[in-house]
PDB file of C-alpha atoms in Angstrom:
ATOM      1  CA  UNK A  25      67.429  66.531 113.448  1.00  0.00           C
ATOM      2  CA  UNK A  26      67.554  69.342 116.089  1.00  0.00           C
ATOM      3  CA  UNK A  27      69.495  71.612 113.653  1.00  0.00           C
ATOM      4  CA  UNK A  28      66.991  70.958 110.953  1.00  0.00           C
ATOM      5  CA  UNK A  29      64.141  71.823 113.185  1.00  0.00           C
ATOM      6  CA  UNK A  30      65.865  75.075 114.244  1.00  0.00           C
ATOM      7  CA  UNK A  31      66.360  75.795 110.565  1.00  0.00           C
ATOM      8  CA  UNK A  32      62.635  75.179 109.808  1.00  0.00           C
ATOM      9  CA  UNK A  33      61.269  77.317 112.571  1.00  0.00           C
ATOM     10  CA  UNK A  34      63.998  79.964 111.701  1.00  0.00           C
ATOM     11  CA  UNK A  35      62.619  80.122 108.135  1.00  0.00           C
ATOM     12  CA  UNK A  36      59.094  80.570 109.452  1.00  0.00           C
ATOM     13  CA  UNK A  37      60.285  83.332 111.787  1.00  0.00           C
ATOM     14  CA  UNK A  38      62.196  85.194 109.035  1.00  0.00           C
ATOM     15  CA  UNK A  39      59.062  85.274 107.018  1.00  0.00           C
ATOM     16  CA  UNK A  40      56.467  86.129 109.758  1.00  0.00           C
ATOM     17  CA  UNK A  41      58.539  88.479 111.866  1.00  0.00           C
ATOM     18  CA  UNK A  42      59.399  91.018 109.142  1.00  0.00           C
ATOM     19  CA  UNK A  43      55.786  90.744 107.753  1.00  0.00           C
ATOM     20  CA  UNK A  44      54.343  91.572 111.206  1.00  0.00           C
ATOM     21  CA  UNK A  45      56.723  94.455 111.884  1.00  0.00           C
ATOM     22  CA  UNK A  46      56.244  95.856 108.390  1.00  0.00           C
ATOM     23  CA  UNK A  47      52.449  95.912 108.910  1.00  0.00           C
ATOM     24  CA  UNK A  48      51.502  93.246 106.513  1.00  0.00           C
ATOM     25  CA  UNK A  49      49.535  91.748 109.432  1.00  0.00           C
ATOM     26  CA  UNK A  50      48.093  94.750 111.287  1.00  0.00           C
ATOM     27  CA  UNK A  51      47.428  94.619 115.029  1.00  0.00           C
ATOM     28  CA  UNK A  52      44.411  92.428 115.648  1.00  0.00           C
ATOM     29  CA  UNK A  53      45.093  90.164 112.637  1.00  0.00           C
ATOM     30  CA  UNK A  54      44.576  86.459 113.508  1.00  0.00           C
ATOM     31  CA  UNK A  55      46.898  83.852 112.147  1.00  0.00           C
ATOM     32  CA  UNK A  56      45.699  80.306 112.105  1.00  0.00           C
ATOM     33  CA  UNK A  57      48.228  77.560 112.912  1.00  0.00           C
ATOM     34  CA  UNK A  58      46.696  75.045 110.385  1.00  0.00           C
ATOM     35  CA  UNK A  59      47.007  77.657 107.589  1.00  0.00           C
ATOM     36  CA  UNK A  60      50.578  78.403 108.615  1.00  0.00           C
ATOM     37  CA  UNK A  61      51.385  74.778 108.585  1.00  0.00           C
ATOM     38  CA  UNK A  62      50.152  74.453 104.945  1.00  0.00           C
ATOM     39  CA  UNK A  63      51.710  77.686 103.807  1.00  0.00           C
ATOM     40  CA  UNK A  64      55.165  76.807 105.042  1.00  0.00           C
ATOM     41  CA  UNK A  65      54.838  73.064 104.645  1.00  0.00           C
ATOM     42  CA  UNK A  66      56.099  72.342 108.151  1.00  0.00           C
ATOM     43  CA  UNK A  67      54.740  70.495 111.177  1.00  0.00           C
ATOM     44  CA  UNK A  68      52.622  72.051 113.895  1.00  0.00           C
ATOM     45  CA  UNK A  69      55.562  71.636 116.268  1.00  0.00           C
ATOM     46  CA  UNK A  70      57.645  73.903 114.010  1.00  0.00           C
ATOM     47  CA  UNK A  71      54.885  76.485 113.836  1.00  0.00           C
ATOM     48  CA  UNK A  72      54.411  76.418 117.553  1.00  0.00           C
ATOM     49  CA  UNK A  73      58.147  77.008 118.127  1.00  0.00           C
ATOM     50  CA  UNK A  74      58.163  79.940 115.800  1.00  0.00           C
ATOM     51  CA  UNK A  75      55.037  81.373 117.455  1.00  0.00           C
ATOM     52  CA  UNK A  76      56.644  80.880 120.840  1.00  0.00           C
ATOM     53  CA  UNK A  77      59.539  83.157 119.766  1.00  0.00           C
ATOM     54  CA  UNK A  78      57.169  85.758 118.453  1.00  0.00           C
ATOM     55  CA  UNK A  79      55.324  85.685 121.720  1.00  0.00           C
ATOM     56  CA  UNK A  80      58.522  86.245 123.726  1.00  0.00           C
ATOM     57  CA  UNK A  81      59.016  89.402 121.590  1.00  0.00           C
ATOM     58  CA  UNK A  82      55.387  90.503 122.417  1.00  0.00           C
ATOM     59  CA  UNK A  83      54.606  90.627 118.743  1.00  0.00           C
ATOM     60  CA  UNK A  84      51.749  88.144 119.030  1.00  0.00           C
ATOM     61  CA  UNK A  85      49.612  86.382 121.632  1.00  0.00           C
ATOM     62  CA  UNK A  86      48.346  82.816 121.190  1.00  0.00           C
ATOM     63  CA  UNK A  87      45.043  81.492 122.621  1.00  0.00           C
ATOM     64  CA  UNK A  88      43.279  78.236 122.128  1.00  0.00           C
ATOM     65  CA  UNK A  89      40.181  78.463 119.919  1.00  0.00           C
ATOM     66  CA  UNK A  90      41.172  82.056 119.005  1.00  0.00           C
ATOM     67  CA  UNK A  91      44.526  81.554 117.093  1.00  0.00           C
ATOM     68  CA  UNK A  92      47.587  83.792 116.988  1.00  0.00           C
ATOM     69  CA  UNK A  93      46.695  87.420 117.228  1.00  0.00           C
ATOM     70  CA  UNK A  94      49.105  90.268 116.349  1.00  0.00           C
ATOM     71  CA  UNK A  95      49.435  92.552 119.286  1.00  0.00           C
ATOM     72  CA  UNK A  96      49.333  96.399 119.215  1.00  0.00           C
ATOM     73  CA  UNK A  97      52.609  98.036 118.255  1.00  0.00           C
ATOM     74  CA  UNK A  98      53.046  99.809 121.529  1.00  0.00           C
ATOM     75  CA  UNK A  99      53.217  96.372 123.250  1.00  0.00           C
ATOM     76  CA  UNK A 100      56.086  95.071 121.184  1.00  0.00           C
ATOM     77  CA  UNK A 101      59.434  94.445 122.820  1.00  0.00           C
ATOM     78  CA  UNK A 102      61.102  97.193 120.660  1.00  0.00           C
ATOM     79  CA  UNK A 103      64.409  96.663 122.438  1.00  0.00           C
ATOM     80  CA  UNK A 104      64.665  93.061 121.028  1.00  0.00           C
ATOM     81  CA  UNK A 105      67.589  93.101 118.707  1.00  0.00           C
ATOM     82  CA  UNK A 106      65.785  90.807 116.280  1.00  0.00           C
ATOM     83  CA  UNK A 107      62.651  93.130 116.198  1.00  0.00           C
ATOM     84  CA  UNK A 108      65.008  96.099 115.563  1.00  0.00           C
ATOM     85  CA  UNK A 109      66.599  94.166 112.648  1.00  0.00           C
ATOM     86  CA  UNK A 110      63.242  93.414 111.164  1.00  0.00           C
ATOM     87  CA  UNK A 111      62.002  96.880 111.509  1.00  0.00           C
ATOM     88  CA  UNK A 112      65.112  98.257 109.945  1.00  0.00           C
ATOM     89  CA  UNK A 113      64.672  96.037 106.967  1.00  0.00           C
ATOM     90  CA  UNK A 114      61.212  97.384 106.284  1.00  0.00           C
ATOM     91  CA  UNK A 115      59.763 100.482 104.735  1.00  0.00           C
ATOM     92  CA  UNK A 116      59.646 102.246 108.125  1.00  0.00           C
ATOM     93  CA  UNK A 117      63.458 102.239 108.305  1.00  0.00           C
ATOM     94  CA  UNK A 118      63.981 106.087 108.409  1.00  0.00           C
ATOM     95  CA  UNK A 119      61.629 106.527 111.383  1.00  0.00           C
ATOM     96  CA  UNK A 120      63.073 103.595 113.231  1.00  0.00           C
ATOM     97  CA  UNK A 121      66.680 104.867 112.697  1.00  0.00           C
ATOM     98  CA  UNK A 122      65.564 108.242 113.938  1.00  0.00           C
ATOM     99  CA  UNK A 123      63.954 106.773 117.055  1.00  0.00           C
ATOM    100  CA  UNK A 124      66.931 104.613 117.874  1.00  0.00           C
ATOM    101  CA  UNK A 125      69.334 107.526 117.231  1.00  0.00           C
ATOM    102  CA  UNK A 126      67.365 109.718 119.654  1.00  0.00           C
ATOM    103  CA  UNK A 127      67.684 106.892 122.285  1.00  0.00           C
ATOM    104  CA  UNK A 128      71.361 106.775 121.706  1.00  0.00           C
ATOM    105  CA  UNK A 129      71.541 110.633 122.040  1.00  0.00           C
ATOM    106  CA  UNK A 130      69.886 110.390 125.413  1.00  0.00           C
ATOM    107  CA  UNK A 131      71.933 107.494 126.775  1.00  0.00           C
ATOM    108  CA  UNK A 132      75.456 107.407 125.351  1.00  0.00           C
ATOM    109  CA  UNK A 133      76.745 110.870 126.398  1.00  0.00           C
ATOM    110  CA  UNK A 134      75.723 110.192 130.019  1.00  0.00           C
ATOM    111  CA  UNK A 135      77.359 106.720 129.731  1.00  0.00           C
ATOM    112  CA  UNK A 136      80.535 108.238 128.521  1.00  0.00           C
ATOM    113  CA  UNK A 137      80.674 110.676 131.403  1.00  0.00           C
ATOM    114  CA  UNK A 138      80.208 107.777 133.791  1.00  0.00           C
ATOM    115  CA  UNK A 139      82.932 105.773 131.956  1.00  0.00           C
ATOM    116  CA  UNK A 140      85.394 108.573 132.458  1.00  0.00           C
ATOM    117  CA  UNK A 141      84.889 108.138 136.140  1.00  0.00           C
ATOM    118  CA  UNK A 142      84.566 104.424 136.406  1.00  0.00           C
ATOM    119  CA  UNK A 143      86.376 102.667 133.397  1.00  0.00           C
ATOM    120  CA  UNK A 144      89.126 100.200 134.263  1.00  0.00           C
ATOM    121  CA  UNK A 145      92.587 100.287 132.715  1.00  0.00           C
ATOM    122  CA  UNK A 146      91.583  97.435 130.485  1.00  0.00           C
ATOM    123  CA  UNK A 147      88.406  99.229 129.317  1.00  0.00           C
ATOM    124  CA  UNK A 148      90.476 102.327 128.576  1.00  0.00           C
ATOM    125  CA  UNK A 149      92.839 100.138 126.475  1.00  0.00           C
ATOM    126  CA  UNK A 150      89.835  98.649 124.594  1.00  0.00           C
ATOM    127  CA  UNK A 151      88.476 102.055 123.828  1.00  0.00           C
ATOM    128  CA  UNK A 152      91.747 103.274 122.478  1.00  0.00           C
ATOM    129  CA  UNK A 153      92.329 100.097 120.405  1.00  0.00           C
ATOM    130  CA  UNK A 154      88.912 100.283 118.822  1.00  0.00           C
ATOM    131  CA  UNK A 155      89.129 104.098 118.165  1.00  0.00           C
ATOM    132  CA  UNK A 156      92.402 103.536 116.404  1.00  0.00           C
ATOM    133  CA  UNK A 157      90.898 100.566 114.585  1.00  0.00           C
ATOM    134  CA  UNK A 158      88.165 103.017 113.370  1.00  0.00           C
ATOM    135  CA  UNK A 159      90.845 105.373 112.118  1.00  0.00           C
ATOM    136  CA  UNK A 160      92.684 102.613 110.298  1.00  0.00           C
ATOM    137  CA  UNK A 161      89.547 101.384 108.540  1.00  0.00           C
ATOM    138  CA  UNK A 162      87.918 104.764 107.779  1.00  0.00           C
ATOM    139  CA  UNK A 163      89.245 105.108 104.320  1.00  0.00           C
ATOM    140  CA  UNK A 164      89.052 102.890 101.222  1.00  0.00           C
ATOM    141  CA  UNK A 165      85.391 101.740 101.614  1.00  0.00           C
ATOM    142  CA  UNK A 166      86.183  99.365 104.489  1.00  0.00           C
ATOM    143  CA  UNK A 167      82.754  99.769 106.126  1.00  0.00           C
ATOM    144  CA  UNK A 168      82.479  96.104 107.279  1.00  0.00           C
ATOM    145  CA  UNK A 169      85.852  96.391 109.074  1.00  0.00           C
ATOM    146  CA  UNK A 170      84.983  99.761 110.399  1.00  0.00           C
ATOM    147  CA  UNK A 171      81.694  98.605 111.764  1.00  0.00           C
ATOM    148  CA  UNK A 172      83.422  95.876 113.889  1.00  0.00           C
ATOM    149  CA  UNK A 173      85.493  98.489 115.699  1.00  0.00           C
ATOM    150  CA  UNK A 174      82.540 101.047 115.903  1.00  0.00           C
ATOM    151  CA  UNK A 175      80.190  98.518 117.541  1.00  0.00           C
ATOM    152  CA  UNK A 176      82.930  97.361 119.930  1.00  0.00           C
ATOM    153  CA  UNK A 177      83.756 100.963 120.832  1.00  0.00           C
ATOM    154  CA  UNK A 178      80.157 101.757 121.827  1.00  0.00           C
ATOM    155  CA  UNK A 179      79.691  98.521 123.721  1.00  0.00           C
ATOM    156  CA  UNK A 180      82.745  99.425 125.849  1.00  0.00           C
ATOM    157  CA  UNK A 181      81.410 102.891 126.644  1.00  0.00           C
ATOM    158  CA  UNK A 182      78.024 101.468 127.797  1.00  0.00           C
ATOM    159  CA  UNK A 183      79.677  98.646 129.789  1.00  0.00           C
ATOM    160  CA  UNK A 184      82.351 100.902 131.312  1.00  0.00           C
ATOM    161  CA  UNK A 185      79.576 103.254 132.552  1.00  0.00           C
ATOM    162  CA  UNK A 186      79.080 100.756 135.415  1.00  0.00           C
ATOM    163  CA  UNK A 187      75.305 100.987 134.886  1.00  0.00           C
ATOM    164  CA  UNK A 188      73.817  97.511 133.993  1.00  0.00           C
ATOM    165  CA  UNK A 189      70.808  99.136 132.295  1.00  0.00           C
ATOM    166  CA  UNK A 190      73.061 101.058 129.967  1.00  0.00           C
ATOM    167  CA  UNK A 191      75.254  98.003 129.384  1.00  0.00           C
ATOM    168  CA  UNK A 192      72.256  96.045 128.260  1.00  0.00           C
ATOM    169  CA  UNK A 193      71.632  98.577 125.496  1.00  0.00           C
ATOM    170  CA  UNK A 194      74.859  97.393 123.789  1.00  0.00           C
ATOM    171  CA  UNK A 195      72.792  95.035 121.544  1.00  0.00           C
ATOM    172  CA  UNK A 196      70.418  97.813 120.612  1.00  0.00           C
ATOM    173  CA  UNK A 197      73.303 100.159 119.560  1.00  0.00           C
ATOM    174  CA  UNK A 198      75.015  97.293 117.715  1.00  0.00           C
ATOM    175  CA  UNK A 199      71.841  96.788 115.668  1.00  0.00           C
ATOM    176  CA  UNK A 200      71.531 100.538 114.987  1.00  0.00           C
ATOM    177  CA  UNK A 201      75.148 100.719 113.710  1.00  0.00           C
ATOM    178  CA  UNK A 202      74.869  97.439 111.751  1.00  0.00           C
ATOM    179  CA  UNK A 203      71.503  98.499 110.194  1.00  0.00           C
ATOM    180  CA  UNK A 204      72.983 101.752 109.055  1.00  0.00           C
ATOM    181  CA  UNK A 205      75.832  99.951 107.247  1.00  0.00           C
ATOM    182  CA  UNK A 206      73.826  97.011 105.840  1.00  0.00           C
ATOM    183  CA  UNK A 207      71.098  99.269 104.493  1.00  0.00           C
ATOM    184  CA  UNK A 208      73.624 101.907 103.207  1.00  0.00           C
ATOM    185  CA  UNK A 209      72.448 104.747 105.423  1.00  0.00           C
ATOM    186  CA  UNK A 210      76.082 105.855 105.601  1.00  0.00           C
ATOM    187  CA  UNK A 211      78.446 107.706 103.411  1.00  0.00           C
ATOM    188  CA  UNK A 212      80.931 105.524 101.352  1.00  0.00           C
ATOM    189  CA  UNK A 213      83.552 106.394 103.971  1.00  0.00           C
ATOM    190  CA  UNK A 214      82.801 107.498 107.520  1.00  0.00           C
ATOM    191  CA  UNK A 215      82.821 111.208 108.259  1.00  0.00           C
ATOM    192  CA  UNK A 216      86.442 112.095 109.284  1.00  0.00           C
ATOM    193  CA  UNK A 217      85.247 114.418 111.981  1.00  0.00           C
ATOM    194  CA  UNK A 218      83.156 111.656 113.553  1.00  0.00           C
ATOM    195  CA  UNK A 219      86.109 109.239 113.538  1.00  0.00           C
ATOM    196  CA  UNK A 220      88.304 111.848 115.266  1.00  0.00           C
ATOM    197  CA  UNK A 221      85.610 112.446 117.827  1.00  0.00           C
ATOM    198  CA  UNK A 222      85.815 108.720 118.858  1.00  0.00           C
ATOM    199  CA  UNK A 223      89.553 109.092 119.397  1.00  0.00           C
ATOM    200  CA  UNK A 224      89.009 112.147 121.495  1.00  0.00           C
ATOM    201  CA  UNK A 225      86.273 110.293 123.606  1.00  0.00           C
ATOM    202  CA  UNK A 226      88.759 107.502 124.331  1.00  0.00           C
ATOM    203  CA  UNK A 227      91.383 110.149 125.396  1.00  0.00           C
ATOM    204  CA  UNK A 228      88.825 111.900 127.613  1.00  0.00           C
ATOM    205  CA  UNK A 229      87.820 108.602 129.336  1.00  0.00           C
ATOM    206  CA  UNK A 230      91.507 107.710 129.802  1.00  0.00           C
ATOM    207  CA  UNK A 231      92.150 111.141 131.378  1.00  0.00           C
ATOM    208  CA  UNK A 232      89.072 110.863 133.638  1.00  0.00           C
ATOM    209  CA  UNK A 233      87.571 114.031 132.058  1.00  0.00           C
ATOM    210  CA  UNK A 234      83.820 113.242 132.464  1.00  0.00           C
ATOM    211  CA  UNK A 235      82.556 116.591 131.104  1.00  0.00           C
ATOM    212  CA  UNK A 236      84.592 116.432 128.054  1.00  0.00           C
ATOM    213  CA  UNK A 237      83.712 112.672 127.426  1.00  0.00           C
ATOM    214  CA  UNK A 238      80.025 113.549 127.698  1.00  0.00           C
ATOM    215  CA  UNK A 239      80.255 116.600 125.476  1.00  0.00           C
ATOM    216  CA  UNK A 240      82.222 114.832 122.743  1.00  0.00           C
ATOM    217  CA  UNK A 241      79.891 111.829 122.683  1.00  0.00           C
ATOM    218  CA  UNK A 242      76.955 114.286 122.354  1.00  0.00           C
ATOM    219  CA  UNK A 243      78.756 115.580 119.284  1.00  0.00           C
ATOM    220  CA  UNK A 244      78.958 112.006 117.926  1.00  0.00           C
ATOM    221  CA  UNK A 245      75.255 111.421 118.349  1.00  0.00           C
ATOM    222  CA  UNK A 246      74.330 114.828 116.855  1.00  0.00           C
ATOM    223  CA  UNK A 247      76.404 113.967 113.949  1.00  0.00           C
ATOM    224  CA  UNK A 248      74.622 110.628 113.525  1.00  0.00           C
ATOM    225  CA  UNK A 249      71.301 112.511 113.513  1.00  0.00           C
ATOM    226  CA  UNK A 250      72.546 115.008 110.963  1.00  0.00           C
ATOM    227  CA  UNK A 251      73.575 112.121 108.698  1.00  0.00           C
ATOM    228  CA  UNK A 252      70.084 110.705 108.873  1.00  0.00           C
ATOM    229  CA  UNK A 253      68.605 114.075 107.814  1.00  0.00           C
ATOM    230  CA  UNK A 254      70.642 113.656 104.623  1.00  0.00           C
ATOM    231  CA  UNK A 255      70.609 109.930 103.924  1.00  0.00           C
ATOM    232  CA  UNK A 256      67.206 108.871 105.419  1.00  0.00           C
ATOM    233  CA  UNK A 257      64.966 111.951 105.506  1.00  0.00           C
TER     234      UNK A 257
END
């Protein structure tokens, strides 16, 4: 029964979450639990569980005798991976991708410079392995396989920086990279120059060249922004 309950509140979430983040329920809108029960044909317990999750994302606030109120956009937990996923699925996708790519541009080059100083031998090996995996899957429209290595590579960079705040952005970067692929905001095959840059970043980190690692990663994020200018203007 527990799995069924999770499935029911998950179904409510997957309807309400994207609707709220897409603006179908503007900030200040009030959702009544009894109306939601009828609409989704589920129990009050299921609705409350879904609302609890939305509250944890700061999308809504729930008060007795008032109902469930959609919070102002600036109060949302925009770093929540699920919120990012919902926003990338909506009409605001180009702006959201641009905002997240600017965040990457600010953080990842610095993280790469730190990684060049602090990465362990195991992390250097991981970086090289995933960079070579990106090379191996960069031709023949293997975007799903490429994405696995791309996400893993950037997670290692953030983790190897030794900064726990950067490391926690791994899920955010993963959602950006996944969203670009799932919503076809990428070329059929990755840009060969970008793939090569990842290999060179892995080399710079392994060689403890912080300045080069940072500069090369800056080139990667600049390239990602340039792609958005073409594919999601």
